mmCIF file of C-alpha atoms in Angstrom:
data_model
loop_
_atom_site.group_PDB
_atom_site.id
_atom_site.type_symbol
_atom_site.label_atom_id
_atom_site.label_comp_id
_atom_site.label_asym_id
_atom_site.label_seq_id
_atom_site.Cartn_x
_atom_site.Cartn_y
_atom_site.Cartn_z
ATOM 1 C CA MET A 233 91.679 112.596 127.071
ATOM 2 C CA ASP A 234 91.658 113.611 123.399
ATOM 3 C CA ILE A 235 92.624 110.219 121.972
ATOM 4 C CA GLU A 236 92.675 111.435 118.386
ATOM 5 C CA HIS A 237 95.522 113.851 119.153
ATOM 6 C CA TYR A 238 97.229 111.780 121.857
ATOM 7 C CA ILE A 239 101.012 111.811 121.457
ATOM 8 C CA PRO A 240 102.717 108.794 123.056
ATOM 9 C CA PRO A 241 105.821 109.171 125.208
ATOM 10 C CA ARG A 242 109.183 108.290 123.689
ATOM 11 C CA SER A 243 108.759 105.017 121.866
ATOM 12 C CA ARG A 244 111.190 102.297 120.804
ATOM 13 C CA ILE A 245 111.213 100.793 117.332
ATOM 14 C CA ALA A 246 113.217 97.802 116.128
ATOM 15 C CA ILE A 247 114.717 97.857 112.632
ATOM 16 C CA LEU A 248 115.146 94.208 111.704
ATOM 17 C CA CYS A 249 117.304 92.798 108.916
ATOM 18 C CA ARG A 250 119.101 89.537 108.196
ATOM 19 C CA GLY A 251 122.686 88.893 109.234
ATOM 20 C CA ASP A 252 125.026 86.585 111.127
ATOM 21 C CA ALA A 253 126.046 86.410 114.774
ATOM 22 C CA ALA A 254 129.013 88.746 114.293
ATOM 23 C CA MET A 255 126.771 91.365 112.698
ATOM 24 C CA ARG A 256 124.322 91.006 115.589
ATOM 25 C CA ARG A 257 127.034 91.569 118.202
ATOM 26 C CA GLY A 258 128.374 94.656 116.455
ATOM 27 C CA ALA A 259 125.144 96.223 115.203
ATOM 28 C CA THR A 260 124.629 99.940 115.781
ATOM 29 C CA ALA A 261 122.506 102.574 114.122
ATOM 30 C CA TYR A 262 125.595 104.108 112.540
ATOM 31 C CA ASN A 263 127.085 101.024 110.907
ATOM 32 C CA SER A 264 123.691 100.128 109.436
ATOM 33 C CA ARG A 265 122.642 100.778 105.844
ATOM 34 C CA PHE A 266 119.464 102.240 107.384
ATOM 35 C CA VAL A 267 121.308 105.055 109.183
ATOM 36 C CA ARG A 268 119.162 107.743 107.490
ATOM 37 C CA VAL A 269 116.025 106.002 108.749
ATOM 38 C CA PHE A 270 117.467 105.884 112.278
ATOM 39 C CA ASP A 271 118.229 109.613 112.070
ATOM 40 C CA ALA A 272 114.756 110.502 110.751
ATOM 41 C CA LEU A 273 113.071 108.525 113.528
ATOM 42 C CA ALA A 274 115.274 110.198 116.154
ATOM 43 C CA ALA A 275 114.289 113.610 114.768
ATOM 44 C CA CYS A 276 110.662 112.645 115.471
ATOM 45 C CA GLY A 277 111.480 111.629 119.043
ATOM 46 C CA ILE A 278 111.432 107.900 118.301
ATOM 47 C CA GLU A 279 114.250 105.658 119.515
ATOM 48 C CA ALA A 280 115.216 102.940 117.035
ATOM 49 C CA ILE A 281 117.411 99.923 117.712
ATOM 50 C CA PRO A 282 119.038 97.587 115.172
ATOM 51 C CA VAL A 283 118.019 93.923 115.392
ATOM 52 C CA ILE A 284 119.874 91.321 113.332
ATOM 53 C CA TYR A 285 117.972 88.119 112.534
ATOM 54 C CA ASP A 286 119.008 84.611 111.633
ATOM 55 C CA GLU A 287 117.277 81.298 112.223
ATOM 56 C CA THR A 288 120.127 80.155 114.496
ATOM 57 C CA PHE A 289 119.326 82.792 117.130
ATOM 58 C CA ALA A 290 115.638 83.343 116.455
ATOM 59 C CA ASP A 291 114.660 82.903 120.119
ATOM 60 C CA ASP A 292 116.898 85.803 121.154
ATOM 61 C CA VAL A 293 115.368 87.955 118.412
ATOM 62 C CA ARG A 294 111.843 87.082 119.574
ATOM 63 C CA GLU A 295 112.602 88.194 123.136
ATOM 64 C CA GLN A 296 114.157 91.417 121.883
ATOM 65 C CA LEU A 297 111.175 92.278 119.688
ATOM 66 C CA LEU A 298 108.760 91.802 122.575
ATOM 67 C CA THR A 299 110.384 94.772 124.343
ATOM 68 C CA VAL A 300 109.641 97.377 121.635
ATOM 69 C CA ASP A 301 106.573 99.243 120.399
ATOM 70 C CA GLY A 302 106.957 98.494 116.698
ATOM 71 C CA VAL A 303 109.069 96.521 114.237
ATOM 72 C CA LEU A 304 110.196 97.633 110.778
ATOM 73 C CA VAL A 305 111.312 94.620 108.739
ATOM 74 C CA TRP A 306 113.776 94.577 105.843
ATOM 75 C CA VAL A 307 114.235 90.879 104.933
ATOM 76 C CA ASP A 308 114.118 89.561 101.345
ATOM 77 C CA PRO A 309 111.862 86.606 100.467
ATOM 78 C CA ILE A 310 114.951 84.658 99.308
ATOM 79 C CA HIS A 311 118.519 85.436 100.399
ATOM 80 C CA GLN A 312 121.451 83.098 99.729
ATOM 81 C CA GLY A 313 119.102 80.117 99.739
ATOM 82 C CA LYS A 314 117.277 81.145 102.926
ATOM 83 C CA THR A 315 113.594 82.048 102.909
ATOM 84 C CA ARG A 316 111.228 83.670 105.405
ATOM 85 C CA ALA A 317 109.577 80.333 106.280
ATOM 86 C CA GLU A 318 110.670 80.620 109.949
ATOM 87 C CA LEU A 319 110.751 84.405 110.266
ATOM 88 C CA ASP A 320 107.152 85.027 109.238
ATOM 89 C CA PRO A 321 105.583 82.871 111.994
ATOM 90 C CA LEU A 322 107.862 84.591 114.518
ATOM 91 C CA LEU A 323 106.670 88.006 113.354
ATOM 92 C CA ARG A 324 103.031 86.920 113.522
ATOM 93 C CA GLU A 325 103.574 85.718 117.081
ATOM 94 C CA VAL A 326 105.267 88.959 118.106
ATOM 95 C CA ALA A 327 102.585 91.130 116.489
ATOM 96 C CA ALA A 328 99.851 89.205 118.308
ATOM 97 C CA LYS A 329 101.479 89.817 121.707
ATOM 98 C CA ARG A 330 102.690 93.420 121.693
ATOM 99 C CA PRO A 331 104.253 95.523 118.912
ATOM 100 C CA TRP A 332 102.878 96.229 115.493
ATOM 101 C CA VAL A 333 104.952 94.874 112.601
ATOM 102 C CA SER A 334 105.484 96.472 109.205
ATOM 103 C CA ALA A 335 105.203 94.934 106.780
ATOM 104 C CA HIS A 336 103.150 92.271 108.547
ATOM 105 C CA PRO A 337 103.630 88.846 106.895
ATOM 106 C CA ASP A 338 99.902 88.596 106.171
ATOM 107 C CA VAL A 339 99.997 91.932 104.343
ATOM 108 C CA ILE A 340 103.020 90.771 102.350
ATOM 109 C CA LEU A 341 101.083 87.659 101.294
ATOM 110 C CA LYS A 342 98.380 89.925 99.902
ATOM 111 C CA MET A 343 100.380 92.644 98.151
ATOM 112 C CA GLY A 344 104.090 91.727 98.163
ATOM 113 C CA VAL A 345 103.769 88.618 95.987
ATOM 114 C CA LYS A 346 103.353 88.277 92.234
ATOM 115 C CA GLU A 347 99.753 87.082 92.665
ATOM 116 C CA VAL A 348 98.831 90.717 93.272
ATOM 117 C CA LEU A 349 99.315 91.238 89.521
ATOM 118 C CA TYR A 350 96.470 88.807 88.881
ATOM 119 C CA ARG A 351 94.193 89.969 91.692
ATOM 120 C CA THR A 352 94.468 93.628 90.613
ATOM 121 C CA ARG A 353 94.490 93.071 86.846
ATOM 122 C CA HIS A 354 91.218 95.048 86.591
ATOM 123 C CA LEU A 355 92.898 98.223 87.870
ATOM 124 C CA GLY A 356 94.286 100.819 85.481
ATOM 125 C CA TRP A 357 97.759 99.354 85.957
ATOM 126 C CA GLY A 358 96.665 95.879 84.819
ATOM 127 C CA ALA A 359 97.645 93.915 81.726
ATOM 128 C CA ASP A 360 96.941 90.546 80.115
ATOM 129 C CA THR A 361 97.585 88.453 83.228
ATOM 130 C CA HIS A 362 96.824 84.846 84.214
ATOM 131 C CA ARG A 363 97.453 82.604 87.227
ATOM 132 C CA TYR A 364 98.298 78.899 87.297
ATOM 133 C CA ASP A 365 97.496 77.316 90.660
ATOM 134 C CA THR A 366 98.845 73.850 89.904
ATOM 135 C CA ALA A 367 101.456 72.241 87.693
ATOM 136 C CA ALA A 368 98.648 70.425 85.865
ATOM 137 C CA ALA A 369 96.884 73.702 85.054
ATOM 138 C CA PHE A 370 100.189 75.199 83.910
ATOM 139 C CA ARG A 371 100.844 72.306 81.535
ATOM 140 C CA ALA A 372 97.287 72.379 80.212
ATOM 141 C CA GLU A 373 96.908 76.117 79.633
ATOM 142 C CA PHE A 374 100.275 77.724 79.034
ATOM 143 C CA PRO A 375 101.273 76.174 75.653
ATOM 144 C CA SER A 376 98.181 77.417 73.808
ATOM 145 C CA ARG A 377 98.440 80.850 75.395
ATOM 146 C CA LEU A 378 102.071 81.121 74.316
ATOM 147 C CA ARG A 379 101.159 80.176 70.733
ATOM 148 C CA THR A 380 98.289 82.660 70.430
ATOM 149 C CA ALA A 381 99.301 85.618 72.613
ATOM 150 C CA GLY A 382 102.963 86.136 71.785
ATOM 151 C CA PRO A 383 105.920 86.350 74.199
ATOM 152 C CA ARG A 384 105.031 85.876 77.870
ATOM 153 C CA VAL A 385 106.710 86.611 81.199
ATOM 154 C CA LEU A 386 106.342 83.932 83.877
ATOM 155 C CA LYS A 387 106.916 84.811 87.539
ATOM 156 C CA GLN A 388 107.131 82.631 90.610
ATOM 157 C CA ASN A 389 104.901 83.986 93.347
ATOM 158 C CA ARG A 390 107.603 84.816 95.898
ATOM 159 C CA GLY A 391 111.072 85.902 94.951
ATOM 160 C CA ASN A 392 113.389 88.858 94.421
ATOM 161 C CA GLY A 393 116.337 89.898 92.305
ATOM 162 C CA GLY A 394 114.869 88.352 89.168
ATOM 163 C CA GLN A 395 114.827 84.827 90.642
ATOM 164 C CA GLY A 396 112.079 82.759 89.022
ATOM 165 C CA VAL A 397 111.149 85.377 86.399
ATOM 166 C CA TRP A 398 111.378 84.233 82.758
ATOM 167 C CA LYS A 399 110.686 85.647 79.329
ATOM 168 C CA VAL A 400 109.319 82.827 77.158
ATOM 169 C CA GLU A 401 108.716 82.950 73.406
ATOM 170 C CA ALA A 402 107.900 80.289 70.862
ATOM 171 C CA VAL A 403 110.616 79.504 68.324
ATOM 172 C CA PRO A 404 109.246 79.967 64.782
ATOM 173 C CA ASN A 405 108.928 76.806 62.710
ATOM 174 C CA ALA A 406 110.006 74.640 65.617
ATOM 175 C CA ASP A 407 107.117 72.755 67.147
ATOM 176 C CA ALA A 408 107.008 72.834 70.965
ATOM 177 C CA THR A 409 110.383 74.586 71.242
ATOM 178 C CA VAL A 410 110.876 77.799 73.201
ATOM 179 C CA ARG A 411 113.512 80.434 73.745
ATOM 180 C CA VAL A 412 113.734 81.468 77.410
ATOM 181 C CA LEU A 413 115.678 84.115 79.298
ATOM 182 C CA HIS A 414 115.935 84.242 83.085
ATOM 183 C CA ALA A 415 115.755 87.707 84.671
ATOM 184 C CA LEU A 416 118.602 86.806 87.048
ATOM 185 C CA ARG A 417 121.661 88.899 86.287
ATOM 186 C CA GLY A 418 124.219 87.127 84.115
ATOM 187 C CA SER A 419 121.671 84.925 82.327
ATOM 188 C CA ARG A 420 121.850 84.000 78.651
ATOM 189 C CA PRO A 421 118.990 82.982 76.337
ATOM 190 C CA GLU A 422 118.381 79.238 76.135
ATOM 191 C CA GLN A 423 116.491 77.195 73.561
ATOM 192 C CA MET A 424 114.796 74.009 74.751
ATOM 193 C CA PRO A 425 111.672 71.855 74.455
ATOM 194 C CA LEU A 426 108.658 73.514 76.067
ATOM 195 C CA ASP A 427 108.017 70.431 78.230
ATOM 196 C CA GLU A 428 111.544 70.637 79.629
ATOM 197 C CA PHE A 429 111.122 74.306 80.514
ATOM 198 C CA MET A 430 107.762 73.752 82.207
ATOM 199 C CA ALA A 431 109.307 70.949 84.291
ATOM 200 C CA ARG A 432 111.994 73.419 85.394
ATOM 201 C CA CYS A 433 109.258 75.746 86.666
ATOM 202 C CA GLU A 434 107.265 73.155 88.614
ATOM 203 C CA PRO A 435 109.181 73.638 91.913
ATOM 204 C CA TYR A 436 107.768 77.178 92.056
ATOM 205 C CA PHE A 437 104.385 75.734 92.996
ATOM 206 C CA GLY A 438 105.892 74.243 96.157
ATOM 207 C CA TRP A 439 107.392 77.494 97.428
ATOM 208 C CA GLY A 440 105.057 80.184 96.152
ATOM 209 C CA GLY A 441 101.858 78.289 95.456
ATOM 210 C CA CYS A 442 101.291 79.582 91.930
ATOM 211 C CA ILE A 443 102.884 80.992 88.784
ATOM 212 C CA ILE A 444 101.805 84.307 87.283
ATOM 213 C CA ASP A 445 101.802 84.806 83.513
ATOM 214 C CA GLN A 446 101.879 88.301 81.969
ATOM 215 C CA ALA A 447 102.210 89.580 78.426
ATOM 216 C CA PHE A 448 105.734 90.782 77.655
ATOM 217 C CA GLN A 449 105.850 94.581 77.434
ATOM 218 C CA PRO A 450 107.675 95.707 74.263
ATOM 219 C CA ARG A 451 108.667 99.047 75.818
ATOM 220 C CA LEU A 452 110.784 97.304 78.467
ATOM 221 C CA PRO A 453 114.046 98.724 76.994
ATOM 222 C CA GLU A 454 112.758 102.246 77.791
ATOM 223 C CA GLY A 455 113.186 101.517 81.480
ATOM 224 C CA MET A 456 111.293 100.995 84.707
ATOM 225 C CA ILE A 457 109.793 103.491 87.163
ATOM 226 C CA ARG A 458 109.794 102.520 90.827
ATOM 227 C CA CYS A 459 107.181 104.391 92.852
ATOM 228 C CA TYR A 460 108.078 104.452 96.563
ATOM 229 C CA VAL A 461 105.169 104.679 98.996
ATOM 230 C CA SER A 462 104.921 105.159 102.759
ATOM 231 C CA GLY A 463 101.534 103.987 103.914
ATOM 232 C CA SER A 464 99.237 105.484 101.281
ATOM 233 C CA LYS A 465 101.382 108.473 100.233
ATOM 234 C CA VAL A 466 104.016 108.539 97.508
ATOM 235 C CA ALA A 467 107.469 109.132 99.006
ATOM 236 C CA GLY A 468 109.526 109.368 95.812
ATOM 237 C CA PHE A 469 110.470 107.715 92.547
ATOM 238 C CA GLY A 470 113.369 105.779 91.053
ATOM 239 C CA GLN A 471 114.006 105.614 87.308
ATOM 240 C CA GLN A 472 116.304 103.010 85.771
ATOM 241 C CA LEU A 473 117.214 101.481 82.445
ATOM 242 C CA ILE A 474 117.032 97.760 83.195
ATOM 243 C CA LYS A 475 118.570 94.842 81.336
ATOM 244 C CA ALA A 476 116.618 91.940 82.838
ATOM 245 C CA LEU A 477 114.758 89.963 80.137
ATOM 246 C CA ILE A 478 116.716 91.787 77.414
ATOM 247 C CA PRO A 479 119.153 89.477 75.555
ATOM 248 C CA PRO A 480 122.775 90.432 76.275
ATOM 249 C CA PRO A 481 125.048 91.646 73.458
ATOM 250 C CA ALA A 482 127.343 89.293 71.620
ATOM 251 C CA GLU A 483 130.097 90.075 74.147
ATOM 252 C CA GLY A 484 128.033 88.300 76.831
ATOM 253 C CA PRO A 485 126.098 89.161 79.996
ATOM 254 C CA GLU A 486 129.186 90.542 81.748
ATOM 255 C CA ALA A 487 129.843 93.149 79.070
ATOM 256 C CA PRO A 488 129.363 96.790 80.097
ATOM 257 C CA GLU A 489 126.508 97.133 77.606
ATOM 258 C CA ALA A 490 124.614 94.360 79.434
ATOM 259 C CA GLN A 491 124.662 96.077 82.824
ATOM 260 C CA PRO A 492 121.639 98.021 84.116
ATOM 261 C CA GLY A 493 121.892 101.773 84.305
ATOM 262 C CA PRO A 494 122.017 103.591 87.646
ATOM 263 C CA ARG A 495 118.728 104.102 89.455
ATOM 264 C CA ILE A 496 118.134 107.848 89.431
ATOM 265 C CA MET A 497 116.160 108.894 92.487
ATOM 266 C CA HIS A 498 113.571 111.669 92.557
ATOM 267 C CA GLY A 499 111.431 113.197 95.269
ATOM 268 C CA PRO A 500 107.644 112.854 95.303
ATOM 269 C CA ASP A 501 107.204 116.255 93.630
ATOM 270 C CA ALA A 502 109.269 115.448 90.511
ATOM 271 C CA PRO A 503 107.228 117.030 87.677
ATOM 272 C CA GLN A 504 107.637 114.167 85.199
ATOM 273 C CA PHE A 505 105.923 111.706 87.563
ATOM 274 C CA GLN A 506 102.931 113.698 88.763
ATOM 275 C CA THR A 507 100.472 111.810 86.569
ATOM 276 C CA LEU A 508 101.669 108.535 88.062
ATOM 277 C CA ARG A 509 101.580 110.030 91.575
ATOM 278 C CA ARG A 510 97.987 111.179 91.100
ATOM 279 C CA LEU A 511 96.951 107.785 89.793
ATOM 280 C CA MET A 512 98.618 106.034 92.714
ATOM 281 C CA GLU A 513 97.324 108.226 95.541
ATOM 282 C CA HIS A 514 93.820 108.928 94.258
ATOM 283 C CA GLU A 515 92.939 105.773 92.339
ATOM 284 C CA TRP A 516 95.222 102.759 92.455
ATOM 285 C CA ILE A 517 96.243 102.609 96.141
ATOM 286 C CA PRO A 518 92.615 102.993 97.365
ATOM 287 C CA GLN A 519 91.506 100.378 94.824
ATOM 288 C CA LEU A 520 94.362 98.062 95.832
ATOM 289 C CA SER A 521 93.383 98.389 99.497
ATOM 290 C CA ALA A 522 89.738 97.652 98.745
ATOM 291 C CA THR A 523 90.507 94.694 96.474
ATOM 292 C CA LEU A 524 92.900 93.065 98.936
ATOM 293 C CA ALA A 525 91.023 94.077 102.126
ATOM 294 C CA ILE A 526 93.983 95.977 103.581
ATOM 295 C CA ASP A 527 93.069 98.965 105.753
ATOM 296 C CA GLU A 528 95.221 102.075 105.408
ATOM 297 C CA ALA A 529 96.843 101.612 108.832
ATOM 298 C CA SER A 530 98.140 98.185 107.730
ATOM 299 C CA LEU A 531 99.808 99.323 104.494
ATOM 300 C CA PRO A 532 103.578 98.912 104.832
ATOM 301 C CA VAL A 533 105.551 101.809 106.253
ATOM 302 C CA ILE A 534 107.674 101.594 103.100
ATOM 303 C CA TRP A 535 106.878 99.706 99.904
ATOM 304 C CA ASP A 536 107.265 100.220 96.192
ATOM 305 C CA ALA A 537 105.417 99.516 92.981
ATOM 306 C CA ASP A 538 107.464 98.856 89.844
ATOM 307 C CA PHE A 539 106.016 100.023 86.534
ATOM 308 C CA LEU A 540 106.922 99.436 82.912
ATOM 309 C CA TYR A 541 105.696 101.685 80.146
ATOM 310 C CA GLY A 542 102.569 100.296 78.495
ATOM 311 C CA PRO A 543 101.142 101.227 75.086
ATOM 312 C CA ARG A 544 100.690 104.949 74.517
ATOM 313 C CA ASP A 545 97.076 106.098 74.698
ATOM 314 C CA ALA A 546 95.106 107.784 71.896
ATOM 315 C CA ASP A 547 96.668 111.153 72.764
ATOM 316 C CA GLY A 548 100.208 109.767 72.749
ATOM 317 C CA ALA A 549 100.571 109.841 76.545
ATOM 318 C CA ASP A 550 102.321 107.071 78.461
ATOM 319 C CA THR A 551 100.414 104.357 80.241
ATOM 320 C CA TYR A 552 101.867 102.247 83.049
ATOM 321 C CA VAL A 553 101.829 98.491 83.641
ATOM 322 C CA LEU A 554 102.533 97.109 87.113
ATOM 323 C CA CYS A 555 105.210 94.417 87.061
ATOM 324 C CA GLU A 556 105.892 93.963 90.789
ATOM 325 C CA ILE A 557 105.212 95.251 94.296
ATOM 326 C CA ASN A 558 108.026 95.037 96.840
ATOM 327 C CA ALA A 559 106.860 95.004 100.453
ATOM 328 C CA SER A 560 109.355 92.685 102.182
ATOM 329 C CA SER A 561 112.576 94.657 101.797
ATOM 330 C CA CYS A 562 112.250 97.961 99.960
ATOM 331 C CA PHE A 563 115.742 99.504 99.815
ATOM 332 C CA ALA A 564 117.582 101.641 98.551
ATOM 333 C CA ILE A 565 115.160 104.549 98.869
ATOM 334 C CA PRO A 566 115.058 108.215 97.789
ATOM 335 C CA ASP A 567 116.496 110.903 100.058
ATOM 336 C CA GLU A 568 112.987 112.067 100.941
ATOM 337 C CA ALA A 569 111.778 108.613 102.017
ATOM 338 C CA PRO A 570 113.307 108.360 105.535
ATOM 339 C CA ALA A 571 111.358 111.435 106.694
ATOM 340 C CA ALA A 572 108.193 109.974 105.160
ATOM 341 C CA ILE A 573 108.841 106.691 106.984
ATOM 342 C CA ALA A 574 109.311 108.562 110.278
ATOM 343 C CA ARG A 575 106.048 110.464 109.816
ATOM 344 C CA THR A 576 104.157 107.253 109.102
ATOM 345 C CA VAL A 577 105.739 105.487 112.089
ATOM 346 C CA ARG A 578 104.842 108.410 114.350
ATOM 347 C CA GLU A 579 101.230 108.228 113.178
ATOM 348 C CA ARG A 580 101.085 104.457 113.685
ATOM 349 C CA LEU A 581 102.470 104.837 117.215
ATOM 350 C CA ARG A 582 99.947 107.565 117.944
ATOM 351 C CA GLN A 583 97.125 105.347 116.718
ATOM 352 C CA ALA A 584 98.320 102.378 118.764
ATOM 353 C CA ALA A 585 98.797 104.445 121.918
ATOM 354 C CA GLY A 586 95.457 106.177 121.473
ATOM 355 C CA ALA A 587 93.717 102.836 121.104
ATOM 356 C CA ALA A 588 95.383 101.598 124.282
ATOM 357 C CA VAL A 589 94.364 104.727 126.227
ATOM 358 C CA GLY A 590 90.801 104.391 124.970
ATOM 359 C CA ARG A 591 90.402 100.826 126.174
#
């Protein structure tokens, strides 16, 4: 049999997200926010079923996942106080027994955490980036860096929605006093002793294992570009004026002027992003994979890389600074992304089935 071109029979994929028991009982493809993904998979001859997860019925979810050929996971690192501390071992167990899982928890720990900013700082998307592995190292090293290198952005290793991301700047003529702003929506600047702020950050070492420290990017008010990727191919872009880490107006963080702009979605062929697409597909994704030891077949079926504008180069062209990779729960997505996801899933199924036939 020609394994390379083997096409598996109709396959079943689980689309897993977090919810409660009522959501689990009533879940269908057509009351799911992932309905376009369900439709794209069906167009490729792949059956997809919705699976709702919560720790209270994890055993039922485990049994359900063991009946499918693959699992696509959309679960945030932190959601209403719940983490993935119990889900990730379940997914590892399932992946070891039967279906492939995307994104696999071990892949997320390599690329979907803030530490990736430190490990890939040598790539063209890198910036002045440091890692603190312990609270003692943080207390010893951060104050002098803040004094000499200007405003910094601290990030807990695992989080989403701006949780645990802080802009920190020294207050002029005030020894050991800082002004801080949390990236969480609705936050206001605070002024406090540096020691007090560092104590506030120490719990991050328990959950994420480290804190990442980047230089603040002055072009932040110009917006962020989100590059959506399926496997190793760009699937689209999102462009948004963001307000996180920008002090709110005098009217407060709830004022209309303090709200982020809409995320404007673009397909992968959008002319204004072709330089970034070329860099991603031909340079940065291969370099990321090599640096983190992730083979192409293990890259998430859908993930995104968030970029801020860096300093303009000598010719006046934009440069890009990576500020985050999202691999746990990448959604919403451009209109073109569901078809890209379906193509990648079909290829992964073909590879898995071909490997099984060849054994």
